[in-house]
């Protein structure tokens, strides 16, 4: 009898527990692909790029059935005294609950970046829906303007922008990508500085990218691109690095994944680049070296390897070891120049983009305690002892440049 009662109780418990009492249907969610942060005086402006499921699976060009003429995203902006207030005000014009679990990129406008991003980081680390692995970018204008633009030929602009950052990071390494967690980690480090890629809209009528008509032309008059590296120090935007300077910092911080180096032929003008080496691997080690009492310099040791599978219009015969060594030396000199440019730009801004402070702290904690209060002045005194070694692994199918072969044949005639 007792066993029967227990079985009945178990059945009743199962019946009462069945179902999803707090379920949220998919058509009730507004899945965001990108989020933008701007400042308007003392107010926060939040911009959301929400995916439109009925249109994201259809063609964007033309007026085909199934939402083909409808944009794949819906963008709206709200304003509030705090970020949370601005987000909640979104429900006054958006019928769906915003879901940030699939957000690909976070764009910070110039006003918000110059005011300070500590509130943005606080929100992301407190919100259980938000991911700290979201990529971050800054813009010289307003983030809302960036999020309203299409990125031909892709359907979801937010996803396309994130992929743009990843692709250039993997293939050129000019502007290393960074996510929310890495920004927070670097801003609370001893260096308190981090570089963030900047996204811009090229010259032209930016409004053209807000319409699906942009997909009806083979060459849009305006486009989105990664232009510079924004520098955040103590939570605020303090300046920018151009492409070469940012590339130098990428080498200095061991963030080069794949890239190309253009170099000059032996005896040619330094401004004339006649060869290109495809970098397949790169590694940099930075070691603090005590120069004198309470002062350090940095020994930079860089190793790179690559293939000569691009342009090579020099006169050297690649079957000779001396020619190979000349190419390796020329590429090493170019890398050294980029590293010096990056460090010079960092010193000019009086910030520690390479993270030298953390290296000194780990090596000599006692010395760091005496340096940290005047670290910005110490940065101007640090000199780099740079050593670059490049190894040419493959040089292609021909031993001489095609130009050299043509000249030889012409001489024989």
PDB file of C-alpha atoms in Angstrom, residues 81-325:
ATOM      1  CA  UNK A  81      20.727  58.827 -17.742  1.00  0.00           C
ATOM      2  CA  UNK A  82      22.324  55.397 -17.320  1.00  0.00           C
ATOM      3  CA  UNK A  83      22.993  52.552 -19.722  1.00  0.00           C
ATOM      4  CA  UNK A  84      20.390  50.367 -18.037  1.00  0.00           C
ATOM      5  CA  UNK A  85      17.770  53.106 -18.198  1.00  0.00           C
ATOM      6  CA  UNK A  86      18.458  53.641 -21.892  1.00  0.00           C
ATOM      7  CA  UNK A  87      18.145  49.894 -22.497  1.00  0.00           C
ATOM      8  CA  UNK A  88      14.821  49.663 -20.631  1.00  0.00           C
ATOM      9  CA  UNK A  89      13.426  52.582 -22.603  1.00  0.00           C
ATOM     10  CA  UNK A  90      13.910  50.430 -25.675  1.00  0.00           C
ATOM     11  CA  UNK A  91      10.734  48.562 -24.755  1.00  0.00           C
ATOM     12  CA  UNK A  92       8.730  51.723 -25.457  1.00  0.00           C
ATOM     13  CA  UNK A  93       9.423  51.201 -29.172  1.00  0.00           C
ATOM     14  CA  UNK A  94      10.613  47.610 -29.521  1.00  0.00           C
ATOM     15  CA  UNK A  95       8.082  44.771 -28.982  1.00  0.00           C
ATOM     16  CA  UNK A  96      10.709  42.065 -28.362  1.00  0.00           C
ATOM     17  CA  UNK A  97      12.957  41.308 -25.391  1.00  0.00           C
ATOM     18  CA  UNK A  98      16.512  42.121 -26.346  1.00  0.00           C
ATOM     19  CA  UNK A  99      18.854  39.153 -26.243  1.00  0.00           C
ATOM     20  CA  UNK A 100      22.620  39.793 -26.289  1.00  0.00           C
ATOM     21  CA  UNK A 101      23.900  36.233 -26.357  1.00  0.00           C
ATOM     22  CA  UNK A 102      24.663  36.450 -30.098  1.00  0.00           C
ATOM     23  CA  UNK A 103      26.066  39.979 -30.212  1.00  0.00           C
ATOM     24  CA  UNK A 104      29.152  39.961 -32.457  1.00  0.00           C
ATOM     25  CA  UNK A 105      30.547  43.461 -31.994  1.00  0.00           C
ATOM     26  CA  UNK A 106      30.359  46.427 -29.654  1.00  0.00           C
ATOM     27  CA  UNK A 107      31.008  49.868 -31.203  1.00  0.00           C
ATOM     28  CA  UNK A 108      31.885  52.824 -28.979  1.00  0.00           C
ATOM     29  CA  UNK A 109      31.418  56.354 -30.296  1.00  0.00           C
ATOM     30  CA  UNK A 110      34.047  59.045 -29.843  1.00  0.00           C
ATOM     31  CA  UNK A 111      32.059  60.945 -27.215  1.00  0.00           C
ATOM     32  CA  UNK A 112      31.545  57.865 -25.052  1.00  0.00           C
ATOM     33  CA  UNK A 113      35.162  56.735 -25.473  1.00  0.00           C
ATOM     34  CA  UNK A 114      36.544  60.147 -24.457  1.00  0.00           C
ATOM     35  CA  UNK A 115      34.209  60.382 -21.458  1.00  0.00           C
ATOM     36  CA  UNK A 116      35.094  56.928 -20.130  1.00  0.00           C
ATOM     37  CA  UNK A 117      34.047  53.327 -20.729  1.00  0.00           C
ATOM     38  CA  UNK A 118      34.000  52.035 -17.144  1.00  0.00           C
ATOM     39  CA  UNK A 119      30.170  51.940 -17.110  1.00  0.00           C
ATOM     40  CA  UNK A 120      30.153  49.907 -20.322  1.00  0.00           C
ATOM     41  CA  UNK A 121      32.512  47.337 -18.841  1.00  0.00           C
ATOM     42  CA  UNK A 122      30.507  47.221 -15.623  1.00  0.00           C
ATOM     43  CA  UNK A 123      27.312  46.458 -17.527  1.00  0.00           C
ATOM     44  CA  UNK A 124      28.929  43.668 -19.538  1.00  0.00           C
ATOM     45  CA  UNK A 125      30.382  41.940 -16.509  1.00  0.00           C
ATOM     46  CA  UNK A 126      27.106  42.137 -14.552  1.00  0.00           C
ATOM     47  CA  UNK A 127      24.699  41.104 -17.319  1.00  0.00           C
ATOM     48  CA  UNK A 128      24.314  37.324 -17.507  1.00  0.00           C
ATOM     49  CA  UNK A 129      23.113  37.530 -21.142  1.00  0.00           C
ATOM     50  CA  UNK A 130      26.126  39.499 -22.422  1.00  0.00           C
ATOM     51  CA  UNK A 131      29.350  37.753 -23.430  1.00  0.00           C
ATOM     52  CA  UNK A 132      32.757  39.131 -22.471  1.00  0.00           C
ATOM     53  CA  UNK A 133      34.172  37.712 -25.729  1.00  0.00           C
ATOM     54  CA  UNK A 134      32.331  40.289 -27.857  1.00  0.00           C
ATOM     55  CA  UNK A 135      34.726  42.181 -30.148  1.00  0.00           C
ATOM     56  CA  UNK A 136      35.110  45.913 -29.532  1.00  0.00           C
ATOM     57  CA  UNK A 137      35.714  48.785 -31.956  1.00  0.00           C
ATOM     58  CA  UNK A 138      35.682  52.566 -31.696  1.00  0.00           C
ATOM     59  CA  UNK A 139      34.653  55.177 -34.225  1.00  0.00           C
ATOM     60  CA  UNK A 140      35.578  58.824 -34.691  1.00  0.00           C
ATOM     61  CA  UNK A 141      31.904  59.764 -34.967  1.00  0.00           C
ATOM     62  CA  UNK A 142      28.796  58.200 -33.466  1.00  0.00           C
ATOM     63  CA  UNK A 143      28.345  54.475 -33.043  1.00  0.00           C
ATOM     64  CA  UNK A 144      24.702  54.810 -34.059  1.00  0.00           C
ATOM     65  CA  UNK A 145      25.785  55.968 -37.518  1.00  0.00           C
ATOM     66  CA  UNK A 146      28.023  52.926 -37.951  1.00  0.00           C
ATOM     67  CA  UNK A 147      25.305  50.469 -36.908  1.00  0.00           C
ATOM     68  CA  UNK A 148      22.824  51.943 -39.409  1.00  0.00           C
ATOM     69  CA  UNK A 149      25.074  51.135 -42.356  1.00  0.00           C
ATOM     70  CA  UNK A 150      24.981  48.030 -44.523  1.00  0.00           C
ATOM     71  CA  UNK A 151      28.176  46.111 -45.354  1.00  0.00           C
ATOM     72  CA  UNK A 152      27.776  44.810 -48.921  1.00  0.00           C
ATOM     73  CA  UNK A 153      27.486  42.051 -49.886  1.00  0.00           C
ATOM     74  CA  UNK A 154      26.796  40.596 -46.407  1.00  0.00           C
ATOM     75  CA  UNK A 155      23.299  40.431 -44.936  1.00  0.00           C
ATOM     76  CA  UNK A 156      23.962  41.048 -41.225  1.00  0.00           C
ATOM     77  CA  UNK A 157      26.115  44.197 -40.864  1.00  0.00           C
ATOM     78  CA  UNK A 158      27.155  43.488 -37.265  1.00  0.00           C
ATOM     79  CA  UNK A 159      28.396  40.019 -38.141  1.00  0.00           C
ATOM     80  CA  UNK A 160      30.163  41.407 -41.224  1.00  0.00           C
ATOM     81  CA  UNK A 161      31.991  44.061 -39.177  1.00  0.00           C
ATOM     82  CA  UNK A 162      33.160  41.456 -36.666  1.00  0.00           C
ATOM     83  CA  UNK A 163      34.356  39.242 -39.503  1.00  0.00           C
ATOM     84  CA  UNK A 164      36.142  42.219 -41.070  1.00  0.00           C
ATOM     85  CA  UNK A 165      38.104  42.724 -37.845  1.00  0.00           C
ATOM     86  CA  UNK A 166      38.976  39.023 -37.608  1.00  0.00           C
ATOM     87  CA  UNK A 167      40.029  38.676 -41.246  1.00  0.00           C
ATOM     88  CA  UNK A 168      42.395  41.655 -41.206  1.00  0.00           C
ATOM     89  CA  UNK A 169      43.800  40.442 -37.880  1.00  0.00           C
ATOM     90  CA  UNK A 170      44.555  36.975 -39.263  1.00  0.00           C
ATOM     91  CA  UNK A 171      45.815  38.058 -42.683  1.00  0.00           C
ATOM     92  CA  UNK A 172      47.507  41.424 -42.157  1.00  0.00           C
ATOM     93  CA  UNK A 173      47.755  41.921 -38.348  1.00  0.00           C
ATOM     94  CA  UNK A 174      47.687  45.699 -38.797  1.00  0.00           C
ATOM     95  CA  UNK A 175      45.052  46.233 -36.105  1.00  0.00           C
ATOM     96  CA  UNK A 176      44.936  43.412 -33.509  1.00  0.00           C
ATOM     97  CA  UNK A 177      41.392  42.568 -32.426  1.00  0.00           C
ATOM     98  CA  UNK A 178      40.357  42.904 -28.799  1.00  0.00           C
ATOM     99  CA  UNK A 179      37.275  41.791 -26.852  1.00  0.00           C
ATOM    100  CA  UNK A 180      35.545  43.104 -23.726  1.00  0.00           C
ATOM    101  CA  UNK A 181      37.430  40.793 -21.369  1.00  0.00           C
ATOM    102  CA  UNK A 182      40.830  41.712 -22.830  1.00  0.00           C
ATOM    103  CA  UNK A 183      40.060  45.431 -22.575  1.00  0.00           C
ATOM    104  CA  UNK A 184      39.136  45.090 -18.912  1.00  0.00           C
ATOM    105  CA  UNK A 185      42.212  42.955 -18.264  1.00  0.00           C
ATOM    106  CA  UNK A 186      44.583  45.482 -19.829  1.00  0.00           C
ATOM    107  CA  UNK A 187      42.990  48.549 -18.265  1.00  0.00           C
ATOM    108  CA  UNK A 188      43.431  47.128 -14.749  1.00  0.00           C
ATOM    109  CA  UNK A 189      47.011  46.020 -15.476  1.00  0.00           C
ATOM    110  CA  UNK A 190      50.055  48.085 -14.578  1.00  0.00           C
ATOM    111  CA  UNK A 191      50.194  49.560 -18.099  1.00  0.00           C
ATOM    112  CA  UNK A 192      46.485  50.584 -17.980  1.00  0.00           C
ATOM    113  CA  UNK A 193      46.445  50.955 -21.765  1.00  0.00           C
ATOM    114  CA  UNK A 194      44.833  49.066 -24.630  1.00  0.00           C
ATOM    115  CA  UNK A 195      44.524  49.502 -28.389  1.00  0.00           C
ATOM    116  CA  UNK A 196      41.107  49.174 -30.060  1.00  0.00           C
ATOM    117  CA  UNK A 197      40.529  49.116 -33.870  1.00  0.00           C
ATOM    118  CA  UNK A 198      38.675  52.091 -35.326  1.00  0.00           C
ATOM    119  CA  UNK A 199      35.908  51.614 -37.915  1.00  0.00           C
ATOM    120  CA  UNK A 200      35.063  54.475 -40.250  1.00  0.00           C
ATOM    121  CA  UNK A 201      32.804  55.215 -43.200  1.00  0.00           C
ATOM    122  CA  UNK A 202      34.881  56.272 -46.217  1.00  0.00           C
ATOM    123  CA  UNK A 203      34.305  59.563 -48.019  1.00  0.00           C
ATOM    124  CA  UNK A 204      31.004  59.848 -49.768  1.00  0.00           C
ATOM    125  CA  UNK A 205      27.322  59.933 -48.945  1.00  0.00           C
ATOM    126  CA  UNK A 206      27.056  57.685 -45.890  1.00  0.00           C
ATOM    127  CA  UNK A 207      23.281  57.552 -46.289  1.00  0.00           C
ATOM    128  CA  UNK A 208      23.787  55.320 -49.328  1.00  0.00           C
ATOM    129  CA  UNK A 209      24.725  52.431 -47.027  1.00  0.00           C
ATOM    130  CA  UNK A 210      21.418  52.682 -45.153  1.00  0.00           C
ATOM    131  CA  UNK A 211      19.384  51.471 -48.127  1.00  0.00           C
ATOM    132  CA  UNK A 212      19.195  48.097 -49.837  1.00  0.00           C
ATOM    133  CA  UNK A 213      19.759  49.939 -53.106  1.00  0.00           C
ATOM    134  CA  UNK A 214      23.475  49.802 -52.323  1.00  0.00           C
ATOM    135  CA  UNK A 215      23.327  46.097 -53.237  1.00  0.00           C
ATOM    136  CA  UNK A 216      22.197  46.977 -56.766  1.00  0.00           C
ATOM    137  CA  UNK A 217      25.570  48.445 -57.740  1.00  0.00           C
ATOM    138  CA  UNK A 218      28.831  46.605 -58.366  1.00  0.00           C
ATOM    139  CA  UNK A 219      30.891  49.396 -56.773  1.00  0.00           C
ATOM    140  CA  UNK A 220      29.257  51.150 -53.795  1.00  0.00           C
ATOM    141  CA  UNK A 221      30.296  54.830 -53.555  1.00  0.00           C
ATOM    142  CA  UNK A 222      31.046  54.460 -49.852  1.00  0.00           C
ATOM    143  CA  UNK A 223      32.145  51.591 -47.635  1.00  0.00           C
ATOM    144  CA  UNK A 224      33.150  50.618 -44.108  1.00  0.00           C
ATOM    145  CA  UNK A 225      36.808  49.998 -43.288  1.00  0.00           C
ATOM    146  CA  UNK A 226      39.258  49.648 -40.413  1.00  0.00           C
ATOM    147  CA  UNK A 227      41.338  52.830 -40.439  1.00  0.00           C
ATOM    148  CA  UNK A 228      43.357  53.362 -37.238  1.00  0.00           C
ATOM    149  CA  UNK A 229      44.049  51.997 -33.767  1.00  0.00           C
ATOM    150  CA  UNK A 230      42.287  53.891 -30.985  1.00  0.00           C
ATOM    151  CA  UNK A 231      44.307  54.109 -27.770  1.00  0.00           C
ATOM    152  CA  UNK A 232      42.453  53.848 -24.450  1.00  0.00           C
ATOM    153  CA  UNK A 233      44.307  54.852 -21.298  1.00  0.00           C
ATOM    154  CA  UNK A 234      42.702  54.904 -17.839  1.00  0.00           C
ATOM    155  CA  UNK A 235      39.313  54.104 -19.431  1.00  0.00           C
ATOM    156  CA  UNK A 236      39.440  57.015 -21.900  1.00  0.00           C
ATOM    157  CA  UNK A 237      40.328  57.509 -25.553  1.00  0.00           C
ATOM    158  CA  UNK A 238      43.571  59.524 -25.694  1.00  0.00           C
ATOM    159  CA  UNK A 239      44.603  59.263 -29.344  1.00  0.00           C
ATOM    160  CA  UNK A 240      45.124  57.133 -32.441  1.00  0.00           C
ATOM    161  CA  UNK A 241      47.906  55.217 -34.180  1.00  0.00           C
ATOM    162  CA  UNK A 242      48.065  54.949 -37.950  1.00  0.00           C
ATOM    163  CA  UNK A 243      48.447  51.637 -39.767  1.00  0.00           C
ATOM    164  CA  UNK A 244      52.256  51.451 -39.692  1.00  0.00           C
ATOM    165  CA  UNK A 245      52.421  52.466 -36.028  1.00  0.00           C
ATOM    166  CA  UNK A 246      49.755  49.958 -35.063  1.00  0.00           C
ATOM    167  CA  UNK A 247      51.560  47.278 -37.068  1.00  0.00           C
ATOM    168  CA  UNK A 248      54.722  48.002 -35.090  1.00  0.00           C
ATOM    169  CA  UNK A 249      52.852  47.573 -31.820  1.00  0.00           C
ATOM    170  CA  UNK A 250      51.484  44.257 -33.134  1.00  0.00           C
ATOM    171  CA  UNK A 251      55.059  43.028 -33.620  1.00  0.00           C
ATOM    172  CA  UNK A 252      56.142  44.413 -30.261  1.00  0.00           C
ATOM    173  CA  UNK A 253      53.289  42.670 -28.433  1.00  0.00           C
ATOM    174  CA  UNK A 254      53.631  39.335 -30.260  1.00  0.00           C
ATOM    175  CA  UNK A 255      50.291  39.640 -32.053  1.00  0.00           C
ATOM    176  CA  UNK A 256      51.331  39.117 -35.673  1.00  0.00           C
ATOM    177  CA  UNK A 257      49.524  36.052 -37.015  1.00  0.00           C
ATOM    178  CA  UNK A 258      49.954  36.523 -40.758  1.00  0.00           C
ATOM    179  CA  UNK A 259      51.113  39.487 -42.767  1.00  0.00           C
ATOM    180  CA  UNK A 260      53.196  40.816 -45.672  1.00  0.00           C
ATOM    181  CA  UNK A 261      56.407  42.826 -45.592  1.00  0.00           C
ATOM    182  CA  UNK A 262      57.439  44.932 -48.596  1.00  0.00           C
ATOM    183  CA  UNK A 263      61.167  45.578 -48.900  1.00  0.00           C
ATOM    184  CA  UNK A 264      63.684  47.278 -51.181  1.00  0.00           C
ATOM    185  CA  UNK A 265      66.154  45.493 -53.415  1.00  0.00           C
ATOM    186  CA  UNK A 266      69.861  45.646 -52.580  1.00  0.00           C
ATOM    187  CA  UNK A 267      71.272  48.997 -53.655  1.00  0.00           C
ATOM    188  CA  UNK A 268      67.827  50.392 -54.562  1.00  0.00           C
ATOM    189  CA  UNK A 269      66.116  53.497 -53.185  1.00  0.00           C
ATOM    190  CA  UNK A 270      64.718  52.840 -49.704  1.00  0.00           C
ATOM    191  CA  UNK A 271      61.351  54.266 -50.779  1.00  0.00           C
ATOM    192  CA  UNK A 272      61.149  51.879 -53.734  1.00  0.00           C
ATOM    193  CA  UNK A 273      59.632  48.568 -52.654  1.00  0.00           C
ATOM    194  CA  UNK A 274      60.321  45.830 -55.188  1.00  0.00           C
ATOM    195  CA  UNK A 275      59.735  42.674 -53.162  1.00  0.00           C
ATOM    196  CA  UNK A 276      57.094  41.295 -50.839  1.00  0.00           C
ATOM    197  CA  UNK A 277      57.522  38.571 -48.241  1.00  0.00           C
ATOM    198  CA  UNK A 278      54.477  36.738 -46.914  1.00  0.00           C
ATOM    199  CA  UNK A 279      54.928  36.289 -43.146  1.00  0.00           C
ATOM    200  CA  UNK A 280      53.634  32.884 -42.059  1.00  0.00           C
ATOM    201  CA  UNK A 281      54.773  33.024 -38.434  1.00  0.00           C
ATOM    202  CA  UNK A 282      56.167  35.611 -36.070  1.00  0.00           C
ATOM    203  CA  UNK A 283      57.294  35.584 -32.474  1.00  0.00           C
ATOM    204  CA  UNK A 284      58.533  38.427 -30.262  1.00  0.00           C
ATOM    205  CA  UNK A 285      60.055  38.227 -26.803  1.00  0.00           C
ATOM    206  CA  UNK A 286      60.570  41.408 -24.751  1.00  0.00           C
ATOM    207  CA  UNK A 287      62.915  41.332 -21.772  1.00  0.00           C
ATOM    208  CA  UNK A 288      63.495  44.239 -19.335  1.00  0.00           C
ATOM    209  CA  UNK A 289      67.188  45.028 -18.944  1.00  0.00           C
ATOM    210  CA  UNK A 290      68.409  47.235 -16.100  1.00  0.00           C
ATOM    211  CA  UNK A 291      70.378  50.097 -17.632  1.00  0.00           C
ATOM    212  CA  UNK A 292      71.192  51.966 -14.446  1.00  0.00           C
ATOM    213  CA  UNK A 293      69.780  52.454 -10.971  1.00  0.00           C
ATOM    214  CA  UNK A 294      65.954  52.447 -11.149  1.00  0.00           C
ATOM    215  CA  UNK A 295      65.919  52.521 -14.937  1.00  0.00           C
ATOM    216  CA  UNK A 296      65.164  49.821 -17.497  1.00  0.00           C
ATOM    217  CA  UNK A 297      65.534  49.429 -21.229  1.00  0.00           C
ATOM    218  CA  UNK A 298      63.906  46.685 -23.293  1.00  0.00           C
ATOM    219  CA  UNK A 299      65.573  43.965 -25.306  1.00  0.00           C
ATOM    220  CA  UNK A 300      63.292  42.980 -28.188  1.00  0.00           C
ATOM    221  CA  UNK A 301      63.953  39.663 -29.938  1.00  0.00           C
ATOM    222  CA  UNK A 302      61.789  38.970 -32.969  1.00  0.00           C
ATOM    223  CA  UNK A 303      61.812  35.879 -35.151  1.00  0.00           C
ATOM    224  CA  UNK A 304      59.785  35.604 -38.329  1.00  0.00           C
ATOM    225  CA  UNK A 305      59.531  33.200 -41.231  1.00  0.00           C
ATOM    226  CA  UNK A 306      57.822  33.573 -44.558  1.00  0.00           C
ATOM    227  CA  UNK A 307      57.537  32.763 -48.232  1.00  0.00           C
ATOM    228  CA  UNK A 308      58.537  34.774 -51.288  1.00  0.00           C
ATOM    229  CA  UNK A 309      55.374  33.917 -53.191  1.00  0.00           C
ATOM    230  CA  UNK A 310      54.358  37.495 -53.943  1.00  0.00           C
ATOM    231  CA  UNK A 311      56.116  40.168 -56.014  1.00  0.00           C
ATOM    232  CA  UNK A 312      59.905  40.019 -56.471  1.00  0.00           C
ATOM    233  CA  UNK A 313      61.372  42.394 -59.049  1.00  0.00           C
ATOM    234  CA  UNK A 314      64.976  42.454 -57.811  1.00  0.00           C
ATOM    235  CA  UNK A 315      68.019  41.359 -59.801  1.00  0.00           C
ATOM    236  CA  UNK A 316      69.224  38.767 -57.277  1.00  0.00           C
ATOM    237  CA  UNK A 317      69.520  35.117 -58.261  1.00  0.00           C
ATOM    238  CA  UNK A 318      67.555  33.157 -55.657  1.00  0.00           C
ATOM    239  CA  UNK A 319      69.640  30.054 -56.264  1.00  0.00           C
ATOM    240  CA  UNK A 320      72.515  31.770 -54.429  1.00  0.00           C
ATOM    241  CA  UNK A 321      72.653  31.788 -50.591  1.00  0.00           C
ATOM    242  CA  UNK A 322      73.903  35.391 -50.535  1.00  0.00           C
ATOM    243  CA  UNK A 323      70.736  36.525 -52.315  1.00  0.00           C
ATOM    244  CA  UNK A 324      68.542  34.730 -49.779  1.00  0.00           C
ATOM    245  CA  UNK A 325      70.428  36.357 -46.909  1.00  0.00           C
TER     246      UNK A 325
END
